[in-house]
Tab-separated table of C-alpha atoms and ligand atoms in Angstrom:
chain	number	residue	atom	x	y	z
I	216	UNK	CA	-17.037	-10.491	-14.526
I	217	UNK	CA	-17.604	-6.710	-14.815
I	218	UNK	CA	-16.435	-4.759	-17.871
I	219	UNK	CA	-13.125	-3.021	-17.333
I	220	UNK	CA	-10.220	-1.128	-18.860
I	221	UNK	CA	-6.699	-1.857	-17.678
I	222	UNK	CA	-3.662	0.364	-18.169
I	223	UNK	CA	-0.394	0.154	-16.267
I	224	UNK	CA	2.555	1.970	-17.914
I	225	UNK	CA	5.191	1.400	-15.231
I	226	UNK	CA	8.414	-0.135	-16.525
I	227	UNK	CA	9.668	-2.631	-13.949
I	228	UNK	CA	13.402	-3.374	-13.583
I	229	UNK	CA	13.687	-6.368	-11.251
I	230	UNK	CA	16.939	-7.820	-9.946
I	231	UNK	CA	20.177	-7.251	-8.064
I	232	UNK	CA	22.509	-4.329	-8.875
I	233	UNK	CA	20.237	-2.691	-11.450
I	234	UNK	CA	20.773	0.975	-10.437
I	235	UNK	CA	22.819	1.460	-13.607
I	236	UNK	CA	19.560	1.257	-15.579
I	237	UNK	CA	18.608	4.652	-14.129
I	238	UNK	CA	20.889	6.332	-16.654
I	239	UNK	CA	18.801	4.932	-19.531
I	240	UNK	CA	15.448	5.541	-17.847
I	241	UNK	CA	15.883	9.166	-16.732
I	242	UNK	CA	16.122	11.765	-19.558
I	243	UNK	CA	19.737	12.803	-20.090
I	244	UNK	CA	18.924	16.492	-19.631
I	245	UNK	CA	16.616	16.017	-16.628
I	246	UNK	CA	16.885	18.205	-13.529
I	247	UNK	CA	16.239	15.596	-10.849
I	248	UNK	CA	14.997	15.781	-7.263
I	249	UNK	CA	15.925	12.597	-5.394
I	250	UNK	CA	13.486	12.115	-2.509
I	251	UNK	CA	13.924	9.853	0.514
I	252	UNK	CA	12.767	9.267	4.076
I	253	UNK	CA	14.211	9.643	7.526
I	254	UNK	CA	17.688	8.380	6.832
I	255	UNK	CA	17.813	4.655	6.039
I	256	UNK	CA	18.577	5.232	2.354
I	257	UNK	CA	21.312	7.717	3.242
I	258	UNK	CA	22.888	5.523	5.922
I	259	UNK	CA	22.976	2.525	3.584
I	260	UNK	CA	24.807	4.550	0.934
I	261	UNK	CA	21.921	3.979	-1.492
I	262	UNK	CA	21.342	7.679	-2.122
I	263	UNK	CA	25.013	8.112	-3.075
I	264	UNK	CA	24.736	5.194	-5.489
I	265	UNK	CA	21.584	6.629	-7.033
I	266	UNK	CA	23.219	10.033	-7.464
I	267	UNK	CA	26.236	8.330	-9.047
I	268	UNK	CA	23.905	6.551	-11.488
I	269	UNK	CA	22.459	9.963	-12.448
I	270	UNK	CA	25.893	10.994	-13.674
I	271	UNK	CA	26.284	14.610	-14.757
I	272	UNK	CA	22.606	15.558	-14.475
I	273	UNK	CA	21.537	18.450	-12.213
I	274	UNK	CA	20.506	16.699	-8.965
I	275	UNK	CA	19.023	17.983	-5.702
I	276	UNK	CA	18.198	15.771	-2.742
I	277	UNK	CA	15.164	16.053	-0.455
I	278	UNK	CA	15.083	13.876	2.679
I	279	UNK	CA	12.774	13.711	5.662
I	280	UNK	CA	9.590	12.300	4.143
I	281	UNK	CA	8.134	10.578	7.187
I	282	UNK	CA	6.144	7.361	7.469
I	283	UNK	CA	2.531	8.359	6.621
I	284	UNK	CA	3.861	11.284	4.577
I	285	UNK	CA	2.832	14.691	5.874
I	286	UNK	CA	1.424	17.414	3.607
I	287	UNK	CA	3.572	20.145	5.174
I	288	UNK	CA	6.790	18.193	4.579
I	289	UNK	CA	5.799	17.523	0.985
I	290	UNK	CA	5.101	21.201	0.380
I	291	UNK	CA	8.752	21.880	1.295
I	292	UNK	CA	9.702	19.460	-1.476
I	293	UNK	CA	7.377	21.362	-3.812
I	294	UNK	CA	9.283	24.535	-2.929
I	295	UNK	CA	12.553	22.797	-3.866
I	296	UNK	CA	11.055	21.729	-7.199
I	297	UNK	CA	9.946	25.254	-7.976
I	298	UNK	CA	13.188	26.884	-6.789
I	299	UNK	CA	15.404	24.693	-8.963
I	300	UNK	CA	13.195	24.089	-12.013
I	301	UNK	CA	13.151	20.368	-11.283
I	302	UNK	CA	11.498	18.312	-14.020
I	303	UNK	CA	11.965	14.720	-12.837
I	304	UNK	CA	11.384	13.116	-9.416
I	305	UNK	CA	13.161	9.982	-8.215
I	306	UNK	CA	11.720	8.438	-5.029
I	307	UNK	CA	14.042	6.181	-3.023
I	308	UNK	CA	12.193	4.403	-0.232
I	309	UNK	CA	9.025	2.610	0.722
I	310	UNK	CA	5.381	3.459	0.243
I	311	UNK	CA	5.567	6.696	2.206
I	312	UNK	CA	8.388	8.186	0.138
I	313	UNK	CA	6.837	7.021	-3.128
I	314	UNK	CA	3.349	8.257	-2.198
I	315	UNK	CA	4.745	11.563	-1.007
I	316	UNK	CA	6.663	11.976	-4.238
I	317	UNK	CA	3.522	11.283	-6.272
I	318	UNK	CA	1.836	14.116	-4.379
I	319	UNK	CA	4.782	16.428	-5.129
I	320	UNK	CA	4.445	15.472	-8.809
I	321	UNK	CA	0.827	16.668	-8.749
I	322	UNK	CA	1.293	19.726	-6.527
I	323	UNK	CA	4.479	21.156	-8.082
I	324	UNK	CA	2.700	23.159	-10.813
I	325	UNK	CA	-0.851	23.010	-9.481
I	326	UNK	CA	-2.307	26.515	-9.625
I	327	UNK	CA	-4.924	25.898	-6.949
I	328	UNK	CA	-4.496	25.122	-3.250
I	329	UNK	CA	-2.632	21.774	-3.108
I	330	UNK	CA	-4.560	20.901	0.064
I	331	UNK	CA	-7.666	20.555	-2.129
I	332	UNK	CA	-6.020	17.526	-3.764
I	333	UNK	CA	-6.234	15.572	-0.499
I	334	UNK	CA	-9.049	13.035	-0.647
I	335	UNK	CA	-9.416	13.382	-4.433
I	336	UNK	CA	-10.009	9.960	-6.012
I	337	UNK	CA	-9.565	10.962	-9.646
I	338	UNK	CA	-7.178	13.860	-10.242
I	339	UNK	CA	-7.328	14.531	-14.001
I	340	UNK	CA	-5.181	16.543	-16.391
I	341	UNK	CA	-8.030	19.071	-16.556
I	342	UNK	CA	-7.497	19.678	-12.829
I	343	UNK	CA	-3.693	19.453	-12.970
I	344	UNK	CA	-2.421	20.229	-16.482
I	345	UNK	CA	1.244	19.621	-15.663
I	346	UNK	CA	2.316	16.608	-13.585
I	347	UNK	CA	6.002	15.864	-13.118
I	348	UNK	CA	7.289	12.433	-14.202
I	349	UNK	CA	8.666	10.196	-11.470
I	350	UNK	CA	10.611	6.991	-11.052
I	351	UNK	CA	11.198	4.914	-7.957
I	352	UNK	CA	13.827	2.772	-6.279
I	353	UNK	CA	11.923	0.536	-3.856
I	354	UNK	CA	13.377	-0.257	-0.439
I	355	UNK	CA	10.326	-1.748	1.345
I	356	UNK	CA	7.934	-4.310	-0.246
I	357	UNK	CA	4.460	-3.545	1.064
I	358	UNK	CA	2.260	-0.774	-0.363
I	359	UNK	CA	2.633	-1.613	-4.051
I	360	UNK	CA	2.989	2.117	-4.738
I	361	UNK	CA	5.964	1.349	-7.009
I	362	UNK	CA	3.549	0.053	-9.653
I	363	UNK	CA	0.279	1.897	-9.103
I	364	UNK	CA	-1.096	5.409	-9.273
I	365	UNK	CA	-2.356	5.742	-5.714
I	366	UNK	CA	-1.056	7.686	-2.752
I	367	UNK	CA	-2.123	8.240	0.846
I	368	UNK	CA	-1.205	11.614	2.340
I	369	UNK	CA	-1.532	12.776	5.946
I	370	UNK	CA	-2.344	16.240	7.245
I	371	UNK	CA	-2.749	16.505	11.000
I	372	UNK	CA	-5.289	13.859	12.029
I	373	UNK	CA	-6.383	13.264	8.424
I	374	UNK	CA	-4.921	10.425	6.347
I	375	UNK	CA	-6.487	10.617	2.900
I	376	UNK	CA	-6.148	8.991	-0.546
I	377	UNK	CA	-4.941	11.003	-3.544
I	378	UNK	CA	-5.607	8.950	-6.677
I	379	UNK	CA	-4.745	9.842	-10.253
I	380	UNK	CA	-3.917	7.947	-13.444
I	381	UNK	CA	-1.250	10.640	-13.962
I	382	UNK	CA	1.013	9.434	-11.144
I	383	UNK	CA	2.079	5.992	-12.284
I	384	UNK	CA	5.871	5.839	-11.903
I	385	UNK	CA	7.595	5.848	-15.323
I	386	UNK	CA	9.797	3.077	-13.941
I	387	UNK	CA	10.553	1.278	-10.694
I	388	UNK	CA	13.752	-0.486	-9.740
I	389	UNK	CA	12.878	-3.531	-7.636
I	390	UNK	CA	16.093	-4.912	-6.176
I	391	UNK	CA	15.341	-7.308	-3.270
I	392	UNK	CA	18.823	-6.780	-1.847
I	393	UNK	CA	17.947	-3.134	-1.153
I	394	UNK	CA	15.379	-4.389	1.384
I	395	UNK	CA	17.793	-6.556	3.395
I	396	UNK	CA	18.345	-3.753	5.928
I	397	UNK	CA	14.661	-3.690	6.908
I	398	UNK	CA	13.809	-4.313	10.561
I	399	UNK	CA	11.614	-7.381	11.194
I	400	UNK	CA	8.622	-5.185	12.097
I	401	UNK	CA	8.636	-3.528	8.661
I	402	UNK	CA	9.053	-6.847	6.870
I	403	UNK	CA	6.015	-8.165	8.755
I	404	UNK	CA	4.048	-4.970	8.031
I	405	UNK	CA	4.745	-5.463	4.354
I	406	UNK	CA	3.475	-9.039	4.310
I	407	UNK	CA	0.255	-7.996	6.072
I	408	UNK	CA	-0.265	-4.988	3.787
I	409	UNK	CA	0.107	-7.078	0.626
I	410	UNK	CA	-2.183	-9.769	2.101
I	411	UNK	CA	-4.932	-7.256	2.863
I	412	UNK	CA	-4.581	-5.504	-0.500
I	413	UNK	CA	-5.400	-8.872	-1.986
I	414	UNK	CA	-8.351	-9.636	0.297
I	415	UNK	CA	-9.805	-6.165	-0.414
I	416	UNK	CA	-10.053	-7.239	-4.085
I	417	UNK	CA	-11.014	-10.900	-3.458
I	418	UNK	CA	-13.075	-11.437	-0.279
I	419	UNK	CA	-16.229	-9.786	-1.572
I	420	UNK	CA	-18.803	-11.768	-3.635
I	421	UNK	CA	-18.479	-14.037	-6.723
I	422	UNK	CA	-18.779	-12.525	-10.212
I	423	UNK	CA	-17.363	-15.433	-12.201
I	424	UNK	CA	-13.850	-13.968	-12.357
I	425	UNK	CA	-12.159	-17.344	-12.201
I	426	UNK	CA	-8.691	-16.122	-13.221
I	427	UNK	CA	-8.659	-13.087	-10.923
I	428	UNK	CA	-9.722	-15.372	-8.037
I	429	UNK	CA	-6.946	-17.860	-8.798
I	430	UNK	CA	-4.368	-15.056	-9.070
I	431	UNK	CA	-5.490	-13.569	-5.748
I	432	UNK	CA	-5.376	-16.999	-4.106
I	433	UNK	CA	-1.864	-17.507	-5.490
I	434	UNK	CA	-0.716	-14.215	-3.957
I	435	UNK	CA	-2.270	-15.116	-0.590
I	436	UNK	CA	-0.763	-18.619	-0.626
I	437	UNK	CA	2.663	-17.206	-1.545
I	438	UNK	CA	2.554	-14.678	1.299
I	439	UNK	CA	1.605	-17.435	3.738
I	440	UNK	CA	4.441	-19.598	2.403
I	441	UNK	CA	7.187	-16.943	2.538
I	442	UNK	CA	5.951	-14.507	5.197
I	443	UNK	CA	7.715	-15.885	8.226
I	444	UNK	CA	10.771	-16.852	6.163
I	445	UNK	CA	11.138	-13.295	4.857
I	446	UNK	CA	11.288	-12.116	8.486
I	447	UNK	CA	13.593	-14.871	9.747
I	448	UNK	CA	16.005	-14.820	6.776
I	449	UNK	CA	16.309	-11.076	6.022
I	450	UNK	CA	19.195	-11.484	3.568
I	451	UNK	CA	17.868	-14.522	1.683
I	452	UNK	CA	17.637	-13.064	-1.814
I	453	UNK	CA	15.311	-15.740	-3.213
I	454	UNK	CA	12.790	-15.436	-0.386
I	455	UNK	CA	12.875	-11.656	-0.402
I	456	UNK	CA	12.482	-11.651	-4.200
I	457	UNK	CA	9.150	-13.483	-3.807
I	458	UNK	CA	8.084	-10.981	-1.136
I	459	UNK	CA	8.955	-7.979	-3.339
I	460	UNK	CA	7.199	-9.227	-6.471
I	461	UNK	CA	4.152	-10.547	-4.589
I	462	UNK	CA	3.621	-7.185	-2.853
I	463	UNK	CA	3.884	-5.386	-6.198
I	464	UNK	CA	1.451	-7.776	-7.903
I	465	UNK	CA	-1.031	-7.427	-5.041
I	466	UNK	CA	-1.761	-3.775	-5.871
I	467	UNK	CA	-0.743	-3.025	-9.461
I	468	UNK	CA	-4.355	-3.348	-10.571
I	469	UNK	CA	-4.221	-6.738	-12.322
I	470	UNK	CA	-6.170	-8.775	-9.736
I	471	UNK	CA	-8.663	-5.937	-9.258
I	472	UNK	CA	-9.990	-5.731	-12.809
I	473	UNK	CA	-13.623	-6.731	-13.383
I	474	UNK	CA	-14.339	-7.630	-9.764
I	475	UNK	CA	-16.048	-5.908	-6.819
I	476	UNK	CA	-13.687	-4.336	-4.304
I	477	UNK	CA	-14.121	-3.766	-0.573
I	478	UNK	CA	-11.445	-1.399	0.893
I	479	UNK	CA	-13.403	-0.884	4.137
I	480	UNK	CA	-10.551	-2.467	6.093
I	481	UNK	CA	-8.151	0.134	4.725
I	482	UNK	CA	-10.447	3.087	5.314
I	483	UNK	CA	-11.051	2.118	8.945
I	484	UNK	CA	-7.376	1.221	9.428
I	485	UNK	CA	-6.219	4.592	8.075
I	486	UNK	CA	-8.125	6.275	10.917
I	487	UNK	CA	-6.346	4.065	13.484
I	488	UNK	CA	-2.992	5.108	12.030
I	489	UNK	CA	-3.926	8.789	11.894
I	490	UNK	CA	-5.281	8.831	15.457
I	491	UNK	CA	-2.989	6.434	17.297
I	492	UNK	CA	0.194	6.277	15.186
I	493	UNK	CA	-0.145	2.543	14.561
I	494	UNK	CA	1.829	1.288	11.533
I	495	UNK	CA	-0.271	0.796	8.415
I	496	UNK	CA	0.298	-2.972	8.372
I	497	UNK	CA	-0.517	-3.278	12.072
I	498	UNK	CA	-3.762	-1.319	11.647
I	499	UNK	CA	-4.856	-3.722	8.917
I	500	UNK	CA	-4.078	-6.769	11.062
I	501	UNK	CA	-6.408	-5.335	13.711
I	502	UNK	CA	-9.337	-4.589	11.404
I	503	UNK	CA	-9.442	-7.395	8.821
I	504	UNK	CA	-10.203	-10.445	11.007
I	505	UNK	CA	-12.939	-8.580	12.875
I	506	UNK	CA	-14.422	-7.112	9.706
I	507	UNK	CA	-14.579	-10.559	8.098
I	508	UNK	CA	-16.244	-11.916	11.217
I	509	UNK	CA	-18.865	-9.165	11.303
I	510	UNK	CA	-19.519	-9.452	7.533
I	511	UNK	CA	-19.239	-13.223	7.185
I	512	UNK	CA	-22.841	-13.688	6.018
I	513	UNK	CA	-22.449	-11.139	3.209
I	514	UNK	CA	-19.069	-12.647	2.257
I	515	UNK	CA	-19.923	-16.314	2.843
I	516	UNK	CA	-19.432	-17.578	-0.728
I	517	UNK	CA	-15.924	-16.130	-1.089
I	518	UNK	CA	-15.003	-16.982	2.510
I	519	UNK	CA	-15.849	-20.654	1.860
I	520	UNK	CA	-13.767	-20.552	-1.359
I	521	UNK	CA	-10.918	-18.813	0.530
I	522	UNK	CA	-11.121	-21.439	3.291
I	523	UNK	CA	-10.867	-24.265	0.768
I	524	UNK	CA	-8.306	-22.936	-1.695
I	525	UNK	CA	-5.980	-20.932	0.609
I	526	UNK	CA	-6.265	-22.753	3.954
I	527	UNK	CA	-7.369	-26.265	2.874
I	528	UNK	CA	-10.409	-26.045	5.163
I	529	UNK	CA	-13.183	-28.264	3.743
I	530	UNK	CA	-14.955	-29.769	6.740
I	531	UNK	CA	-18.058	-28.390	8.491
I	532	UNK	CA	-20.885	-26.048	7.596
I	533	UNK	CA	-20.215	-22.976	5.497
I	534	UNK	CA	-20.242	-20.763	8.578
I	535	UNK	CA	-17.856	-23.110	10.398
I	536	UNK	CA	-15.479	-23.088	7.415
I	537	UNK	CA	-15.681	-19.307	7.197
I	538	UNK	CA	-14.976	-18.924	10.917
I	539	UNK	CA	-12.041	-21.337	10.663
I	540	UNK	CA	-10.551	-19.375	7.746
I	541	UNK	CA	-10.935	-16.112	9.654
I	542	UNK	CA	-9.220	-17.692	12.659
I	543	UNK	CA	-6.394	-18.899	10.383
I	544	UNK	CA	-6.012	-15.370	9.017
I	545	UNK	CA	-5.724	-13.913	12.513
I	546	UNK	CA	-3.268	-16.657	13.516
I	547	UNK	CA	-1.164	-15.933	10.416
I	548	UNK	CA	-0.813	-12.245	11.310
I	549	UNK	CA	0.034	-13.153	14.931
I	550	UNK	CA	2.631	-15.638	13.626
I	551	UNK	CA	4.389	-12.671	12.036
I	552	UNK	CA	4.456	-10.977	15.476
I	553	UNK	CA	1.791	-8.495	14.331
I	554	UNK	CA	-0.825	-8.301	17.105
I	555	UNK	CA	-4.453	-8.277	15.937
I	556	UNK	CA	-6.182	-6.798	18.990
I	557	UNK	CA	-6.605	-3.103	19.775
I	558	UNK	CA	-5.721	-3.876	23.393
I	559	UNK	CA	-2.248	-4.992	22.293
I	560	UNK	CA	-1.648	-1.401	21.186
I	561	UNK	CA	-3.092	0.065	24.380
I	562	UNK	CA	-6.370	1.138	22.769
I	563	UNK	CA	-9.579	0.551	24.684
I	564	UNK	CA	-13.300	0.818	23.916
I	565	UNK	CA	-13.273	4.408	25.140
I	566	UNK	CA	-11.294	5.485	22.023
I	567	UNK	CA	-13.685	3.935	19.480
I	568	UNK	CA	-15.973	7.012	19.280
I	569	UNK	CA	-13.026	9.096	18.040
I	570	UNK	CA	-12.505	6.663	15.169
I	571	UNK	CA	-16.185	6.871	14.248
I	572	UNK	CA	-16.049	10.678	14.351
I	573	UNK	CA	-13.112	10.630	11.909
I	574	UNK	CA	-14.923	8.231	9.576
I	575	UNK	CA	-17.888	10.615	9.592
I	576	UNK	CA	-15.642	13.640	9.082
I	577	UNK	CA	-14.044	11.961	6.058
I	578	UNK	CA	-17.336	10.876	4.559
I	579	UNK	CA	-16.442	7.236	5.102
I	580	UNK	CA	-20.045	6.335	5.961
I	581	UNK	CA	-20.907	3.784	3.257
I	582	UNK	CA	-17.892	1.522	2.942
I	583	UNK	CA	-17.333	-1.939	1.501
I	584	UNK	CA	-18.341	-3.691	-1.711
I	585	UNK	CA	-22.017	-3.150	-0.904
I	586	UNK	CA	-21.455	0.401	0.396
I	587	UNK	CA	-23.243	-0.664	3.580
I	588	UNK	CA	-20.526	-0.498	6.203
I	589	UNK	CA	-21.737	2.497	8.187
I	590	UNK	CA	-20.030	3.959	11.248
I	591	UNK	CA	-22.402	1.769	13.320
I	592	UNK	CA	-21.063	-1.349	11.584
I	593	UNK	CA	-17.529	0.021	11.944
I	594	UNK	CA	-18.206	0.369	15.680
I	595	UNK	CA	-19.162	-3.319	15.852
I	596	UNK	CA	-16.000	-4.259	13.935
I	597	UNK	CA	-13.814	-2.257	16.318
I	598	UNK	CA	-15.611	-3.626	19.388
I	599	UNK	CA	-14.862	-7.134	18.130
I	600	UNK	CA	-11.188	-6.152	17.661
I	601	UNK	CA	-10.673	-5.070	21.287
R	219	NZQ	O1	12.204	6.809	6.491
R	219	NZQ	P1	13.313	5.826	6.402
R	219	NZQ	O2	14.537	6.201	7.157
R	219	NZQ	O3	13.587	5.382	4.998
R	219	NZQ	O4	12.766	4.510	7.229
R	219	NZQ	C1	11.632	3.809	6.758
R	219	NZQ	C2	10.411	4.013	7.640
R	219	NZQ	O5	10.796	4.404	8.949
R	219	NZQ	C3	11.925	2.342	6.927
R	219	NZQ	N1	12.595	1.760	5.766
R	219	NZQ	C4	12.163	1.753	4.487
R	219	NZQ	N2	13.013	1.042	3.716
R	219	NZQ	C5	14.015	0.614	4.548
R	219	NZQ	C6	13.754	1.069	5.854
R	219	NZQ	N3	14.549	0.808	6.892
R	219	NZQ	C7	15.646	0.059	6.640
R	219	NZQ	N4	15.951	-0.434	5.421
R	219	NZQ	C8	15.170	-0.190	4.356
R	219	NZQ	N5	15.468	-0.724	3.159
R	219	NZQ	O6	10.657	1.725	7.089
R	219	NZQ	C9	9.768	2.642	7.720
R	219	NZQ	C10	8.421	2.568	7.063
R	219	NZQ	O7	8.545	3.030	5.720
R	219	NZQ	P2	7.175	3.339	4.917
R	219	NZQ	O8	7.531	3.793	3.551
R	219	NZQ	O9	6.287	4.222	5.756
R	219	NZQ	O10	6.466	1.907	4.900
R	219	NZQ	P3	5.566	1.247	3.756
R	219	NZQ	O11	6.382	0.951	2.580
R	219	NZQ	O12	4.794	0.172	4.416
R	219	NZQ	O13	4.554	2.409	3.314
R	219	NZQ	C11	3.455	2.730	4.179
R	219	NZQ	C12	2.714	3.866	3.504
R	219	NZQ	O14	2.137	3.368	2.283
R	219	NZQ	C13	0.784	3.816	2.221
R	219	NZQ	C14	0.357	3.754	3.665
R	219	NZQ	O15	-0.816	4.501	3.895
R	219	NZQ	C15	1.565	4.348	4.365
R	219	NZQ	O16	1.498	5.748	4.362
R	219	NZQ	N6	0.021	2.983	1.277
R	219	NZQ	C16	0.096	3.273	-0.057
R	219	NZQ	C17	-0.666	2.585	-0.986
R	219	NZQ	C18	-0.554	2.872	-2.430
R	219	NZQ	N7	0.163	3.865	-2.856
R	219	NZQ	O17	-1.167	2.146	-3.222
R	219	NZQ	C19	-1.621	1.559	-0.589
R	219	NZQ	C20	-1.411	1.045	0.778
R	219	NZQ	O18	-2.625	0.490	1.250
R	219	NZQ	C21	-0.950	2.050	1.788
R	219	NZQ	O19	-2.075	2.777	2.232
R	220	ZN	ZN1	-2.308	-0.954	2.426
């Protein structure tokens, strides 16, 4: 196990009808900007309930943060913050709204060009002396942004990480009933996203992190157990509660401590989303099975463990077990009605060079836990995903 430091300050409030806790968690004298997406939180009446919970505080509302949050939209929110001396942000939505709000928190009082924050993997207080505090009300279990300090921001054809220990939410309200209105496609996307967050931190190579492995395997097994049920029974509180908490635990840092991490699937998948508008979860379902297949030799030890402990596959040679586990992974995504082939999204071999160009342009030329997934290897992965 590698040495590590772990810090996660986010206060989690989990359960039904917990919006009243906002009054205790947001400073009484705060000037609050409530942020949301394209309309679901407004239509459901959730924004009104959040504003009611904020009582007599000064509140402004900013809607329109799109899936794969766009820099230009977020800069309009920054203008609102500056115009009304906002000092607290409250994101109501899924990963896009929460990520976008984290960017606003960084950009609001940043004296440089906020565009220079895009792609930064460690924004420090030296770079951004004043970062606004934020809280979240989660409406889509997927990204895990409600309990981490990461964000992914889009600008034109670029979809880039913005990472900073300064953007952990102060608190997040996780009420499974707020996710009941999700369409099946978004529920499925969330299961796939949480699954791949876990494999990025688990399907690498052994370092004797027995507990982290067992925790990752528990998350994977839970997602397999409840994935289809969460789609088929959208208002089953108990099932959806597992989905919400599993997605949060998949990317709040706890299973990633002291272990190697891959993240090549995400970096390649982000380019598919930026270029072709594929949902984040869908892009991951395309890349992961093919990446595991191309890298099965390098990952063989963990793939055999994954086959045994998650899929119960114990017969055959190591390579046969690995291939069977990869096939089970692909079949699981397909069982959620998330296609795993580029062709299912109308993307042919002729578009692969564009993806490679974007990887080059973004410096994504040495990906994976061994930093050896080059654009040439990425090309092989995408070819195998056709
Ligand atoms: O915009 P509205 O109207 O709210 O509709 C949204 C959106 O169209 C809808 N939705 C959300 N909650 C709903 C709902 N519809 C009905 N009822 C509800 N309760 O769902 C659509 C997708 O929302 P979005 O927030 O984009 O989805 P998700 O939560 O999957 O977030 C995806 C974003 O998270 C980023 C991705 O890159 C992507 O931009 N990620 C963030 C990470 C992080 N911060 O750690 C890591 C992840 O790997 C991921 O990259
Ligand atoms: Zn993800």
